[in-house]
């Protein structure tokens, strides 16, 4: 409990202290922002800072801080450290820099920003890389919530109290859970289609406050009951010092480095966020709102990840009295629809109501229902903007004006069709490729931010981006060398050596080309 509460305090202090430091280095101005210069009523739409923060949080808080945090928690409480300090010094800096650079570059997508500061070769790489990542994100955030909603429909949130046929509620409306997943995937896809095309304030801006309530209720509810269960001894939360070793049941073949750092993904740092920050950069009316919207939203997401990681370890603890084991969390598959459903229903106190649905009567646990809806809202409100970002990235790439509905359709329809086709592939494989590509994109975006700071502020200023960029370079390259889905599957020590060597090479290259100690504008 103390590790959990301490982590929350450190996250808040990180925003108040390090966030201010980063903001001071970047030095926001009062220059007109893109939406003020040329509002188009579609993507460049002025939005208040409060609503922009909420949209940014919901855009970035997909399944990563929930599924990823629960999966990362299998390694034990070390995941708390990565979530907290990764968020403060890497993830929030990453999101802030990309958002602010987009503000300074007329709302440009991350691929265009990268090309400007890292060169033409990286521009082409990032254009292709970011579109592929965004489509994968859209698919992940389409299938995940469809699975959760299907469970809620066919099983109810709480105990079934009878059906029209008198049988147990294994189906609803004549459809099985698997069939409901297919139906709901199409429904979500239709919503994504509308969210991709319509002006940002017409659909996204109106529904997000509702989703935001569910998301906030979910985090507060899960956190509050977890702390209460620790105090009464029902399900004690594990402290960092109680499990400061590799607690993974398959520790011999599943090392913390780099697997945990890739698995947690959005809960600490995420390249997907680099594709989302430009959306709000096109809507902010002042650069001075950037820290609150970009840095602040990532800190909030870190808090959500911390809630789920600590709750998951406690909920699935299979150790004997006074001991801890993550075998139960591994057995349920880490972060997935089943584990989130079980935690939400199992932790929250029953606040029941009986409703009729497709001829069946259900006792609904309202607290758990709102929590689950919060979990559903997270991926849906990231999936819709994933496809929207993909549309804008392609539009920036080929210089296609997006004021025209016809031209927006020309891009959106093929994107969503490809996404629907990919949704039939194995979900686990999609997630693994998403995790690696996600962190690799974050690494590239951080290097772009470091180059900007070195050229425009000073070499010392660039360290706030260059240091986490070097770290993420080692993580990404090592994972590429060791992970089965990347096919190299090198011996562990060799992979470690290559990862460190490549990270050092990147850092030295940056030092020689960009970090010039005699440069002016030192901070």
CSV table of C-alpha atoms in Angstrom, one decimal, residues 68-314:
chain,number,residue,atom,x,y,z
A,68,UNK,CA,0.1,-3.5,-20.3
A,69,UNK,CA,0.3,-2.7,-16.6
A,70,UNK,CA,-1.4,-6.0,-15.6
A,71,UNK,CA,0.9,-8.0,-17.9
A,72,UNK,CA,4.0,-6.1,-16.6
A,73,UNK,CA,3.0,-6.7,-13.0
A,74,UNK,CA,3.7,-10.4,-13.6
A,75,UNK,CA,7.4,-9.5,-13.0
A,76,UNK,CA,6.5,-8.1,-9.6
A,77,UNK,CA,6.6,-4.6,-8.0
A,78,UNK,CA,9.6,-3.5,-10.0
A,79,UNK,CA,6.9,-2.5,-12.5
A,80,UNK,CA,5.9,0.3,-10.1
A,81,UNK,CA,9.3,1.9,-10.5
A,82,UNK,CA,9.2,1.8,-14.3
A,83,UNK,CA,5.6,3.2,-14.4
A,84,UNK,CA,6.4,6.1,-12.0
A,85,UNK,CA,9.9,7.2,-13.1
A,86,UNK,CA,9.3,6.2,-16.8
A,87,UNK,CA,6.3,8.4,-16.8
A,88,UNK,CA,8.0,11.4,-15.3
A,89,UNK,CA,11.3,11.4,-17.1
A,90,UNK,CA,10.5,9.7,-20.4
A,91,UNK,CA,6.8,9.3,-21.2
A,92,UNK,CA,5.6,12.8,-20.2
A,93,UNK,CA,8.6,14.5,-21.7
A,94,UNK,CA,8.0,12.6,-24.9
A,95,UNK,CA,4.3,13.6,-25.1
A,96,UNK,CA,5.1,17.2,-24.2
A,97,UNK,CA,7.9,17.6,-26.7
A,98,UNK,CA,5.9,16.1,-29.6
A,99,UNK,CA,2.9,18.2,-28.8
A,100,UNK,CA,4.8,21.4,-28.4
A,101,UNK,CA,6.8,20.8,-31.6
A,102,UNK,CA,3.6,20.2,-33.4
A,103,UNK,CA,2.4,23.6,-32.1
A,104,UNK,CA,5.6,25.2,-33.4
A,105,UNK,CA,5.2,23.5,-36.8
A,106,UNK,CA,1.7,24.3,-37.8
A,107,UNK,CA,0.1,21.2,-36.2
A,108,UNK,CA,2.4,18.8,-38.1
A,109,UNK,CA,2.1,15.0,-37.6
A,110,UNK,CA,5.0,13.2,-35.8
A,111,UNK,CA,6.3,11.9,-39.1
A,112,UNK,CA,6.7,15.4,-40.5
A,113,UNK,CA,8.3,16.6,-37.2
A,114,UNK,CA,10.8,13.7,-37.3
A,115,UNK,CA,11.7,14.4,-40.9
A,116,UNK,CA,12.4,18.0,-40.1
A,117,UNK,CA,14.8,17.3,-37.3
A,118,UNK,CA,16.2,13.9,-38.2
A,119,UNK,CA,16.3,14.2,-42.0
A,120,UNK,CA,14.6,13.0,-45.1
A,121,UNK,CA,15.4,9.3,-44.6
A,122,UNK,CA,13.7,9.2,-41.2
A,123,UNK,CA,10.8,11.2,-42.6
A,124,UNK,CA,9.9,8.3,-45.0
A,125,UNK,CA,10.6,5.7,-42.3
A,126,UNK,CA,8.3,7.4,-39.8
A,127,UNK,CA,5.5,8.1,-42.3
A,128,UNK,CA,5.2,4.4,-43.1
A,129,UNK,CA,6.0,3.3,-39.5
A,130,UNK,CA,3.5,5.6,-37.9
A,131,UNK,CA,0.6,4.6,-40.3
A,132,UNK,CA,1.2,0.9,-39.7
A,133,UNK,CA,1.4,1.5,-35.9
A,134,UNK,CA,-1.8,3.5,-35.9
A,135,UNK,CA,-3.7,0.9,-37.9
A,136,UNK,CA,-2.5,-1.8,-35.4
A,137,UNK,CA,-3.5,0.4,-32.5
A,138,UNK,CA,-6.9,0.9,-34.0
A,139,UNK,CA,-7.3,-2.9,-34.4
A,140,UNK,CA,-6.1,-3.6,-30.8
A,141,UNK,CA,-8.5,-1.0,-29.5
A,142,UNK,CA,-11.3,-2.4,-31.6
A,143,UNK,CA,-11.1,-6.0,-30.6
A,144,UNK,CA,-10.3,-5.5,-26.9
A,145,UNK,CA,-13.4,-3.5,-26.0
A,146,UNK,CA,-15.6,-5.7,-28.2
A,147,UNK,CA,-14.5,-8.6,-26.1
A,148,UNK,CA,-15.3,-6.9,-22.8
A,149,UNK,CA,-18.7,-5.7,-24.0
A,150,UNK,CA,-19.5,-9.2,-25.3
A,151,UNK,CA,-18.8,-10.6,-21.8
A,152,UNK,CA,-20.9,-7.9,-20.2
A,153,UNK,CA,-23.8,-8.7,-22.6
A,154,UNK,CA,-23.8,-12.5,-22.5
A,155,UNK,CA,-22.7,-13.0,-18.8
A,156,UNK,CA,-24.0,-9.9,-17.2
A,157,UNK,CA,-22.0,-7.8,-14.7
A,158,UNK,CA,-22.9,-9.8,-11.6
A,159,UNK,CA,-25.1,-12.9,-11.3
A,160,UNK,CA,-27.8,-13.8,-13.8
A,161,UNK,CA,-31.2,-14.1,-12.1
A,162,UNK,CA,-33.0,-15.9,-14.8
A,163,UNK,CA,-33.5,-16.0,-18.6
A,164,UNK,CA,-36.5,-16.3,-20.8
A,165,UNK,CA,-35.7,-19.9,-21.3
A,166,UNK,CA,-34.7,-20.6,-17.7
A,167,UNK,CA,-31.2,-21.5,-18.7
A,168,UNK,CA,-28.0,-19.9,-17.5
A,169,UNK,CA,-27.1,-16.7,-19.3
A,170,UNK,CA,-24.5,-18.2,-21.7
A,171,UNK,CA,-26.0,-16.3,-24.6
A,172,UNK,CA,-27.9,-13.1,-25.2
A,173,UNK,CA,-30.4,-12.4,-28.0
A,174,UNK,CA,-29.5,-15.8,-29.4
A,175,UNK,CA,-25.9,-14.9,-29.9
A,176,UNK,CA,-22.9,-16.4,-28.2
A,177,UNK,CA,-20.0,-14.4,-26.7
A,178,UNK,CA,-17.9,-15.0,-29.8
A,179,UNK,CA,-20.7,-13.9,-32.1
A,180,UNK,CA,-21.2,-10.8,-30.0
A,181,UNK,CA,-17.5,-10.0,-30.4
A,182,UNK,CA,-17.9,-10.0,-34.2
A,183,UNK,CA,-21.1,-7.9,-34.0
A,184,UNK,CA,-19.6,-5.3,-31.6
A,185,UNK,CA,-16.4,-5.1,-33.6
A,186,UNK,CA,-18.5,-3.9,-36.6
A,187,UNK,CA,-20.4,-1.5,-34.4
A,188,UNK,CA,-17.2,0.0,-33.0
A,189,UNK,CA,-15.8,0.2,-36.5
A,190,UNK,CA,-18.8,2.2,-37.7
A,191,UNK,CA,-18.2,4.6,-34.8
A,192,UNK,CA,-14.5,4.8,-35.7
A,193,UNK,CA,-15.5,5.7,-39.3
A,194,UNK,CA,-17.6,8.6,-38.1
A,195,UNK,CA,-15.0,9.8,-35.6
A,196,UNK,CA,-12.4,9.7,-38.3
A,197,UNK,CA,-14.4,11.8,-40.7
A,198,UNK,CA,-16.4,14.3,-38.6
A,199,UNK,CA,-15.1,17.6,-37.2
A,200,UNK,CA,-13.3,16.9,-33.9
A,201,UNK,CA,-15.7,18.9,-31.8
A,202,UNK,CA,-18.9,17.3,-33.2
A,203,UNK,CA,-18.5,13.7,-32.0
A,204,UNK,CA,-15.2,13.3,-30.0
A,205,UNK,CA,-15.6,16.5,-28.1
A,206,UNK,CA,-19.2,15.7,-27.1
A,207,UNK,CA,-18.9,12.1,-26.0
A,208,UNK,CA,-15.5,12.3,-24.2
A,209,UNK,CA,-16.9,14.0,-21.0
A,210,UNK,CA,-19.1,10.9,-20.5
A,211,UNK,CA,-16.3,8.5,-21.2
A,212,UNK,CA,-14.1,10.6,-18.9
A,213,UNK,CA,-16.5,10.1,-16.0
A,214,UNK,CA,-16.3,6.4,-16.5
A,215,UNK,CA,-12.5,6.4,-16.7
A,216,UNK,CA,-12.1,8.5,-13.5
A,217,UNK,CA,-14.7,6.4,-11.6
A,218,UNK,CA,-12.9,3.2,-12.7
A,219,UNK,CA,-9.5,4.4,-11.4
A,220,UNK,CA,-10.8,5.8,-8.1
A,221,UNK,CA,-13.0,2.8,-7.5
A,222,UNK,CA,-10.3,0.2,-8.2
A,223,UNK,CA,-7.7,2.1,-6.2
A,224,UNK,CA,-10.0,2.8,-3.2
A,225,UNK,CA,-11.1,-0.8,-2.8
A,226,UNK,CA,-7.6,-2.1,-3.3
A,227,UNK,CA,-6.3,0.1,-0.4
A,228,UNK,CA,-9.3,-0.9,1.8
A,229,UNK,CA,-8.6,-4.6,1.1
A,230,UNK,CA,-5.0,-4.1,2.1
A,231,UNK,CA,-6.0,-2.4,5.4
A,232,UNK,CA,-8.5,-5.2,6.3
A,233,UNK,CA,-6.1,-7.9,5.2
A,234,UNK,CA,-8.4,-9.4,2.5
A,235,UNK,CA,-6.0,-8.9,-0.5
A,236,UNK,CA,-2.8,-7.2,0.7
A,237,UNK,CA,-0.9,-5.1,-1.8
A,238,UNK,CA,2.7,-5.9,-2.3
A,239,UNK,CA,5.5,-3.4,-1.4
A,240,UNK,CA,8.5,-2.9,-3.6
A,241,UNK,CA,10.8,-4.2,-0.9
A,242,UNK,CA,8.8,-7.4,-0.5
A,243,UNK,CA,9.4,-8.5,-4.1
A,244,UNK,CA,12.4,-6.8,-5.4
A,245,UNK,CA,13.4,-9.6,-7.7
A,246,UNK,CA,12.1,-11.2,-10.8
A,247,UNK,CA,8.8,-12.6,-9.6
A,248,UNK,CA,7.8,-13.9,-13.0
A,249,UNK,CA,6.9,-17.7,-12.6
A,250,UNK,CA,9.1,-18.3,-15.7
A,251,UNK,CA,11.9,-16.0,-14.6
A,252,UNK,CA,14.6,-18.2,-16.1
A,253,UNK,CA,13.3,-17.6,-19.7
A,254,UNK,CA,11.5,-14.3,-19.1
A,255,UNK,CA,13.9,-11.6,-17.9
A,256,UNK,CA,12.8,-8.2,-16.7
A,257,UNK,CA,15.1,-6.5,-19.2
A,258,UNK,CA,13.9,-5.7,-21.8
A,259,UNK,CA,10.6,-7.6,-21.7
A,260,UNK,CA,8.9,-5.7,-18.9
A,261,UNK,CA,9.8,-2.3,-20.4
A,262,UNK,CA,8.2,-3.3,-23.7
A,263,UNK,CA,5.2,-5.0,-22.2
A,264,UNK,CA,4.0,-2.1,-20.0
A,265,UNK,CA,4.1,0.2,-23.1
A,266,UNK,CA,1.6,3.1,-22.7
A,267,UNK,CA,1.8,2.9,-18.9
A,268,UNK,CA,5.3,4.5,-18.9
A,269,UNK,CA,6.1,5.7,-22.4
A,270,UNK,CA,4.4,5.2,-25.7
A,271,UNK,CA,5.2,6.1,-29.3
A,272,UNK,CA,1.5,6.0,-30.0
A,273,UNK,CA,1.1,9.2,-27.9
A,274,UNK,CA,3.4,10.9,-30.4
A,275,UNK,CA,0.7,10.3,-33.0
A,276,UNK,CA,-2.0,11.7,-30.7
A,277,UNK,CA,-0.4,14.9,-29.3
A,278,UNK,CA,-0.6,16.7,-32.7
A,279,UNK,CA,-4.4,16.3,-32.6
A,280,UNK,CA,-4.6,18.6,-29.6
A,281,UNK,CA,-1.7,20.7,-30.9
A,282,UNK,CA,-4.1,21.7,-33.7
A,283,UNK,CA,-6.7,22.7,-31.1
A,284,UNK,CA,-4.8,24.6,-28.3
A,285,UNK,CA,-5.2,28.3,-28.3
A,286,UNK,CA,-1.9,28.9,-26.4
A,287,UNK,CA,1.5,27.2,-26.1
A,288,UNK,CA,1.3,27.9,-22.3
A,289,UNK,CA,-1.4,25.3,-22.0
A,290,UNK,CA,1.0,22.6,-23.2
A,291,UNK,CA,2.3,21.4,-19.9
A,292,UNK,CA,-1.2,20.8,-18.5
A,293,UNK,CA,-2.5,19.1,-21.6
A,294,UNK,CA,0.5,17.0,-22.8
A,295,UNK,CA,2.7,16.5,-19.7
A,296,UNK,CA,-0.3,16.4,-17.3
A,297,UNK,CA,-2.3,13.8,-19.3
A,298,UNK,CA,0.7,11.4,-19.4
A,299,UNK,CA,1.1,11.7,-15.6
A,300,UNK,CA,-2.6,10.9,-15.2
A,301,UNK,CA,-2.1,7.9,-17.4
A,302,UNK,CA,0.8,6.8,-15.3
A,303,UNK,CA,-1.5,6.9,-12.2
A,304,UNK,CA,-4.0,4.7,-14.0
A,305,UNK,CA,-1.3,2.2,-14.9
A,306,UNK,CA,-0.1,2.2,-11.3
A,307,UNK,CA,-3.6,1.5,-10.0
A,308,UNK,CA,-4.0,-1.6,-12.3
A,309,UNK,CA,-0.5,-3.0,-11.7
A,310,UNK,CA,-0.8,-2.9,-7.9
A,311,UNK,CA,-4.5,-4.1,-7.9
A,312,UNK,CA,-3.6,-7.0,-10.2
A,313,UNK,CA,-0.8,-8.3,-8.1
A,314,UNK,CA,-2.9,-8.2,-5.0
